[in-house]
Amino acid sequence: TLRHRQGRFADADADFTEALRLAPGDAALLRQRAAARLRCGNAEEAIEDYSASLRAEPANLEALTGRAQARES
C-alpha cells in the first residue's frame, strides 16, 4: 500500500488488517501485514502472519524468508 511505501508501517498494518477482514486468510495480505508488523518491531505478530501465510502457500519463499528474519529479530 501507499502507507507501506511511505514508511508508515503502523498505518499499513491497520490497512492490511482491514483488508483481511474482507478477505480472511489471503496469503498475500498476511505476508504484507507481517512485513509491516516486523518493521514496527512486532516480531511475534509477524511470525504468526508469516506462518498463517505458509499454511496457505507452504512453498512461498517470501513468507519463509520473512519468518526467518522475524525469528532473528
mmCIF file of N, CA and C in Angstrom:
data_model
loop_
_atom_site.group_PDB
_atom_site.id
_atom_site.type_symbol
_atom_site.label_atom_id
_atom_site.label_comp_id
_atom_site.label_asym_id
_atom_site.label_seq_id
_atom_site.Cartn_x
_atom_site.Cartn_y
_atom_site.Cartn_z
ATOM 1 N N THR A 1 0.836 -1.185 0.000
ATOM 2 C CA THR A 1 0.000 0.000 0.000
ATOM 3 C C THR A 1 0.875 1.242 0.000
ATOM 4 N N LEU A 2 0.239 2.349 -0.238
ATOM 5 C CA LEU A 2 0.956 3.622 -0.250
ATOM 6 C C LEU A 2 1.579 3.890 1.118
ATOM 7 N N ARG A 3 0.853 3.599 2.172
ATOM 8 C CA ARG A 3 1.371 3.860 3.514
ATOM 9 C C ARG A 3 2.617 3.027 3.786
ATOM 10 N N HIS A 4 2.625 1.805 3.298
ATOM 11 C CA HIS A 4 3.801 0.941 3.487
ATOM 12 C C HIS A 4 4.997 1.531 2.753
ATOM 13 N N ARG A 5 4.783 1.981 1.525
ATOM 14 C CA ARG A 5 5.872 2.583 0.742
ATOM 15 C C ARG A 5 6.357 3.887 1.360
ATOM 16 N N GLN A 6 5.475 4.574 2.064
ATOM 17 C CA GLN A 6 5.847 5.832 2.714
ATOM 18 C C GLN A 6 6.540 5.592 4.056
ATOM 19 N N GLY A 7 6.634 4.354 4.469
ATOM 20 C CA GLY A 7 7.251 4.053 5.754
ATOM 21 C C GLY A 7 6.303 4.210 6.929
ATOM 22 N N ARG A 8 5.029 4.307 6.662
ATOM 23 C CA ARG A 8 4.020 4.436 7.721
ATOM 24 C C ARG A 8 3.507 3.039 8.056
ATOM 25 N N PHE A 9 4.352 2.274 8.725
ATOM 26 C CA PHE A 9 4.097 0.849 8.907
ATOM 27 C C PHE A 9 2.930 0.548 9.843
ATOM 28 N N ALA A 10 2.732 1.347 10.881
ATOM 29 C CA ALA A 10 1.592 1.130 11.773
ATOM 30 C C ALA A 10 0.280 1.353 11.020
ATOM 31 N N ASP A 11 0.248 2.383 10.177
ATOM 32 C CA ASP A 11 -0.945 2.631 9.360
ATOM 33 C C ASP A 11 -1.140 1.514 8.337
ATOM 34 N N ALA A 12 -0.045 1.040 7.767
ATOM 35 C CA ALA A 12 -0.131 -0.062 6.807
ATOM 36 C C ALA A 12 -0.665 -1.316 7.487
ATOM 37 N N ASP A 13 -0.215 -1.579 8.710
ATOM 38 C CA ASP A 13 -0.710 -2.724 9.485
ATOM 39 C C ASP A 13 -2.234 -2.634 9.604
ATOM 40 N N ALA A 14 -2.730 -1.450 9.967
ATOM 41 C CA ALA A 14 -4.180 -1.264 10.100
ATOM 42 C C ALA A 14 -4.891 -1.476 8.765
ATOM 43 N N ASP A 15 -4.303 -0.999 7.680
ATOM 44 C CA ASP A 15 -4.897 -1.190 6.350
ATOM 45 C C ASP A 15 -4.978 -2.673 6.002
ATOM 46 N N PHE A 16 -3.895 -3.398 6.241
ATOM 47 C CA PHE A 16 -3.891 -4.829 5.916
ATOM 48 C C PHE A 16 -4.847 -5.606 6.817
ATOM 49 N N THR A 17 -4.971 -5.185 8.070
ATOM 50 C CA THR A 17 -5.922 -5.833 8.975
ATOM 51 C C THR A 17 -7.337 -5.645 8.462
ATOM 52 N N GLU A 18 -7.654 -4.454 8.015
ATOM 53 C CA GLU A 18 -8.980 -4.190 7.447
ATOM 54 C C GLU A 18 -9.204 -5.026 6.183
ATOM 55 N N ALA A 19 -8.203 -5.101 5.326
ATOM 56 C CA ALA A 19 -8.328 -5.904 4.107
ATOM 57 C C ALA A 19 -8.540 -7.376 4.447
ATOM 58 N N LEU A 20 -7.879 -7.840 5.492
ATOM 59 C CA LEU A 20 -8.042 -9.246 5.903
ATOM 60 C C LEU A 20 -9.425 -9.524 6.467
ATOM 61 N N ARG A 21 -10.093 -8.511 6.961
ATOM 62 C CA ARG A 21 -11.488 -8.693 7.391
ATOM 63 C C ARG A 21 -12.368 -9.012 6.187
ATOM 64 N N LEU A 22 -12.013 -8.431 5.048
ATOM 65 C CA LEU A 22 -12.783 -8.657 3.820
ATOM 66 C C LEU A 22 -12.347 -9.920 3.092
ATOM 67 N N ALA A 23 -11.092 -10.301 3.275
ATOM 68 C CA ALA A 23 -10.544 -11.492 2.595
ATOM 69 C C ALA A 23 -9.736 -12.305 3.608
ATOM 70 N N PRO A 24 -10.420 -12.924 4.570
ATOM 71 C CA PRO A 24 -9.704 -13.658 5.610
ATOM 72 C C PRO A 24 -8.831 -14.764 5.020
ATOM 73 N N GLY A 25 -7.633 -14.874 5.552
ATOM 74 C CA GLY A 25 -6.746 -15.940 5.119
ATOM 75 C C GLY A 25 -6.012 -15.676 3.821
ATOM 76 N N ASP A 26 -6.166 -14.504 3.230
ATOM 77 C CA ASP A 26 -5.463 -14.192 1.984
ATOM 78 C C ASP A 26 -3.956 -14.183 2.251
ATOM 79 N N ALA A 27 -3.257 -15.096 1.630
ATOM 80 C CA ALA A 27 -1.833 -15.290 1.915
ATOM 81 C C ALA A 27 -0.995 -14.053 1.605
ATOM 82 N N ALA A 28 -1.283 -13.372 0.519
ATOM 83 C CA ALA A 28 -0.509 -12.181 0.164
ATOM 84 C C ALA A 28 -0.726 -11.063 1.181
ATOM 85 N N LEU A 29 -1.969 -10.864 1.601
ATOM 86 C CA LEU A 29 -2.254 -9.840 2.604
ATOM 87 C C LEU A 29 -1.584 -10.169 3.930
ATOM 88 N N LEU A 30 -1.587 -11.445 4.289
ATOM 89 C CA LEU A 30 -0.916 -11.854 5.521
ATOM 90 C C LEU A 30 0.581 -11.550 5.460
ATOM 91 N N ARG A 31 1.197 -11.819 4.313
ATOM 92 C CA ARG A 31 2.633 -11.521 4.166
ATOM 93 C C ARG A 31 2.898 -10.024 4.258
ATOM 94 N N GLN A 32 2.043 -9.239 3.631
ATOM 95 C CA GLN A 32 2.242 -7.794 3.650
ATOM 96 C C GLN A 32 2.045 -7.231 5.055
ATOM 97 N N ARG A 33 1.034 -7.738 5.763
ATOM 98 C CA ARG A 33 0.837 -7.270 7.128
ATOM 99 C C ARG A 33 1.995 -7.714 8.009
ATOM 100 N N ALA A 34 2.490 -8.924 7.781
ATOM 101 C CA ALA A 34 3.636 -9.411 8.551
ATOM 102 C C ALA A 34 4.843 -8.502 8.359
ATOM 103 N N ALA A 35 5.090 -8.091 7.128
ATOM 104 C CA ALA A 35 6.229 -7.204 6.852
ATOM 105 C C ALA A 35 6.058 -5.873 7.572
ATOM 106 N N ALA A 36 4.841 -5.332 7.564
ATOM 107 C CA ALA A 36 4.580 -4.072 8.264
ATOM 108 C C ALA A 36 4.775 -4.256 9.767
ATOM 109 N N ARG A 37 4.290 -5.368 10.284
ATOM 110 C CA ARG A 37 4.428 -5.620 11.725
ATOM 111 C C ARG A 37 5.888 -5.787 12.119
ATOM 112 N N LEU A 38 6.646 -6.440 11.272
ATOM 113 C CA LEU A 38 8.070 -6.613 11.572
ATOM 114 C C LEU A 38 8.764 -5.257 11.596
ATOM 115 N N ARG A 39 8.432 -4.390 10.654
ATOM 116 C CA ARG A 39 9.024 -3.051 10.610
ATOM 117 C C ARG A 39 8.635 -2.221 11.827
ATOM 118 N N CYS A 40 7.492 -2.540 12.435
ATOM 119 C CA CYS A 40 7.044 -1.834 13.647
ATOM 120 C C CYS A 40 7.653 -2.434 14.910
ATOM 121 N N GLY A 41 8.413 -3.516 14.749
ATOM 122 C CA GLY A 41 9.028 -4.155 15.906
ATOM 123 C C GLY A 41 8.173 -5.224 16.557
ATOM 124 N N ASN A 42 7.114 -5.652 15.875
ATOM 125 C CA ASN A 42 6.214 -6.676 16.404
ATOM 126 C C ASN A 42 6.552 -8.031 15.799
ATOM 127 N N ALA A 43 7.695 -8.571 16.183
ATOM 128 C CA ALA A 43 8.194 -9.800 15.576
ATOM 129 C C ALA A 43 7.261 -10.987 15.807
ATOM 130 N N GLU A 44 6.707 -11.104 17.016
ATOM 131 C CA GLU A 44 5.835 -12.258 17.301
ATOM 132 C C GLU A 44 4.589 -12.245 16.416
ATOM 133 N N GLU A 45 3.984 -11.083 16.249
ATOM 134 C CA GLU A 45 2.811 -10.981 15.372
ATOM 135 C C GLU A 45 3.198 -11.230 13.923
ATOM 136 N N ALA A 46 4.370 -10.775 13.535
ATOM 137 C CA ALA A 46 4.852 -11.022 12.171
ATOM 138 C C ALA A 46 5.031 -12.518 11.933
ATOM 139 N N ILE A 47 5.609 -13.210 12.910
ATOM 140 C CA ILE A 47 5.797 -14.661 12.788
ATOM 141 C C ILE A 47 4.448 -15.359 12.629
ATOM 142 N N GLU A 48 3.455 -14.928 13.405
ATOM 143 C CA GLU A 48 2.118 -15.517 13.292
ATOM 144 C C GLU A 48 1.551 -15.330 11.890
ATOM 145 N N ASP A 49 1.691 -14.127 11.342
ATOM 146 C CA ASP A 49 1.161 -13.863 9.996
ATOM 147 C C ASP A 49 1.931 -14.635 8.926
ATOM 148 N N TYR A 50 3.250 -14.651 9.025
ATOM 149 C CA TYR A 50 4.026 -15.414 8.047
ATOM 150 C C TYR A 50 3.658 -16.901 8.121
ATOM 151 N N SER A 51 3.478 -17.415 9.321
ATOM 152 C CA SER A 51 3.112 -18.825 9.482
ATOM 153 C C SER A 51 1.736 -19.116 8.888
ATOM 154 N N ALA A 52 0.789 -18.197 9.095
ATOM 155 C CA ALA A 52 -0.543 -18.365 8.507
ATOM 156 C C ALA A 52 -0.465 -18.328 6.982
ATOM 157 N N SER A 53 0.356 -17.453 6.455
ATOM 158 C CA SER A 53 0.549 -17.388 5.012
ATOM 159 C C SER A 53 1.127 -18.698 4.483
ATOM 160 N N LEU A 54 2.063 -19.255 5.234
ATOM 161 C CA LEU A 54 2.690 -20.518 4.808
ATOM 162 C C LEU A 54 1.727 -21.697 4.874
ATOM 163 N N ARG A 55 0.746 -21.639 5.743
ATOM 164 C CA ARG A 55 -0.255 -22.717 5.757
ATOM 165 C C ARG A 55 -1.048 -22.720 4.456
ATOM 166 N N ALA A 56 -1.267 -21.534 3.897
ATOM 167 C CA ALA A 56 -1.992 -21.434 2.619
ATOM 168 C C ALA A 56 -1.084 -21.709 1.429
ATOM 169 N N GLU A 57 0.178 -21.281 1.531
ATOM 170 C CA GLU A 57 1.141 -21.432 0.435
ATOM 171 C C GLU A 57 2.468 -21.930 1.021
ATOM 172 N N PRO A 58 2.577 -23.234 1.275
ATOM 173 C CA PRO A 58 3.731 -23.778 2.000
ATOM 174 C C PRO A 58 5.100 -23.520 1.364
ATOM 175 N N ALA A 59 5.163 -23.326 0.088
ATOM 176 C CA ALA A 59 6.458 -23.150 -0.566
ATOM 177 C C ALA A 59 6.768 -21.688 -0.877
ATOM 178 N N ASN A 60 6.028 -20.767 -0.302
ATOM 179 C CA ASN A 60 6.232 -19.352 -0.617
ATOM 180 C C ASN A 60 7.535 -18.859 -0.007
ATOM 181 N N LEU A 61 8.466 -18.519 -0.868
ATOM 182 C CA LEU A 61 9.806 -18.099 -0.442
ATOM 183 C C LEU A 61 9.789 -16.801 0.343
ATOM 184 N N GLU A 62 8.943 -15.879 -0.057
ATOM 185 C CA GLU A 62 8.856 -14.591 0.650
ATOM 186 C C GLU A 62 8.425 -14.806 2.105
ATOM 187 N N ALA A 63 7.442 -15.667 2.313
ATOM 188 C CA ALA A 63 6.968 -15.944 3.671
ATOM 189 C C ALA A 63 8.017 -16.701 4.478
ATOM 190 N N LEU A 64 8.688 -17.650 3.851
ATOM 191 C CA LEU A 64 9.740 -18.389 4.549
ATOM 192 C C LEU A 64 10.885 -17.470 4.981
ATOM 193 N N THR A 65 11.298 -16.613 4.082
ATOM 194 C CA THR A 65 12.388 -15.671 4.378
ATOM 195 C C THR A 65 11.951 -14.656 5.432
ATOM 196 N N GLY A 66 10.758 -14.127 5.280
ATOM 197 C CA GLY A 66 10.261 -13.153 6.237
ATOM 198 C C GLY A 66 10.150 -13.734 7.634
ATOM 199 N N ARG A 67 9.629 -14.965 7.725
ATOM 200 C CA ARG A 67 9.503 -15.596 9.034
ATOM 201 C C ARG A 67 10.873 -15.817 9.664
ATOM 202 N N ALA A 68 11.844 -16.216 8.865
ATOM 203 C CA ALA A 68 13.207 -16.397 9.386
ATOM 204 C C ALA A 68 13.762 -15.075 9.902
ATOM 205 N N GLN A 69 13.538 -13.999 9.176
ATOM 206 C CA GLN A 69 14.002 -12.683 9.618
ATOM 207 C C GLN A 69 13.332 -12.269 10.919
ATOM 208 N N ALA A 70 12.047 -12.542 11.018
ATOM 209 C CA ALA A 70 11.297 -12.189 12.231
ATOM 210 C C ALA A 70 11.815 -12.982 13.425
ATOM 211 N N ARG A 71 12.131 -14.223 13.200
ATOM 212 C CA ARG A 71 12.659 -15.055 14.289
ATOM 213 C C ARG A 71 14.029 -14.573 14.758
ATOM 214 N N GLU A 72 14.787 -13.965 13.875
ATOM 215 C CA GLU A 72 16.119 -13.468 14.229
ATOM 216 C C GLU A 72 16.064 -12.117 14.929
ATOM 217 N N SER A 73 14.938 -11.425 14.808
ATOM 218 C CA SER A 73 14.898 -10.074 15.390
ATOM 219 C C SER A 73 14.503 -10.075 16.858
#
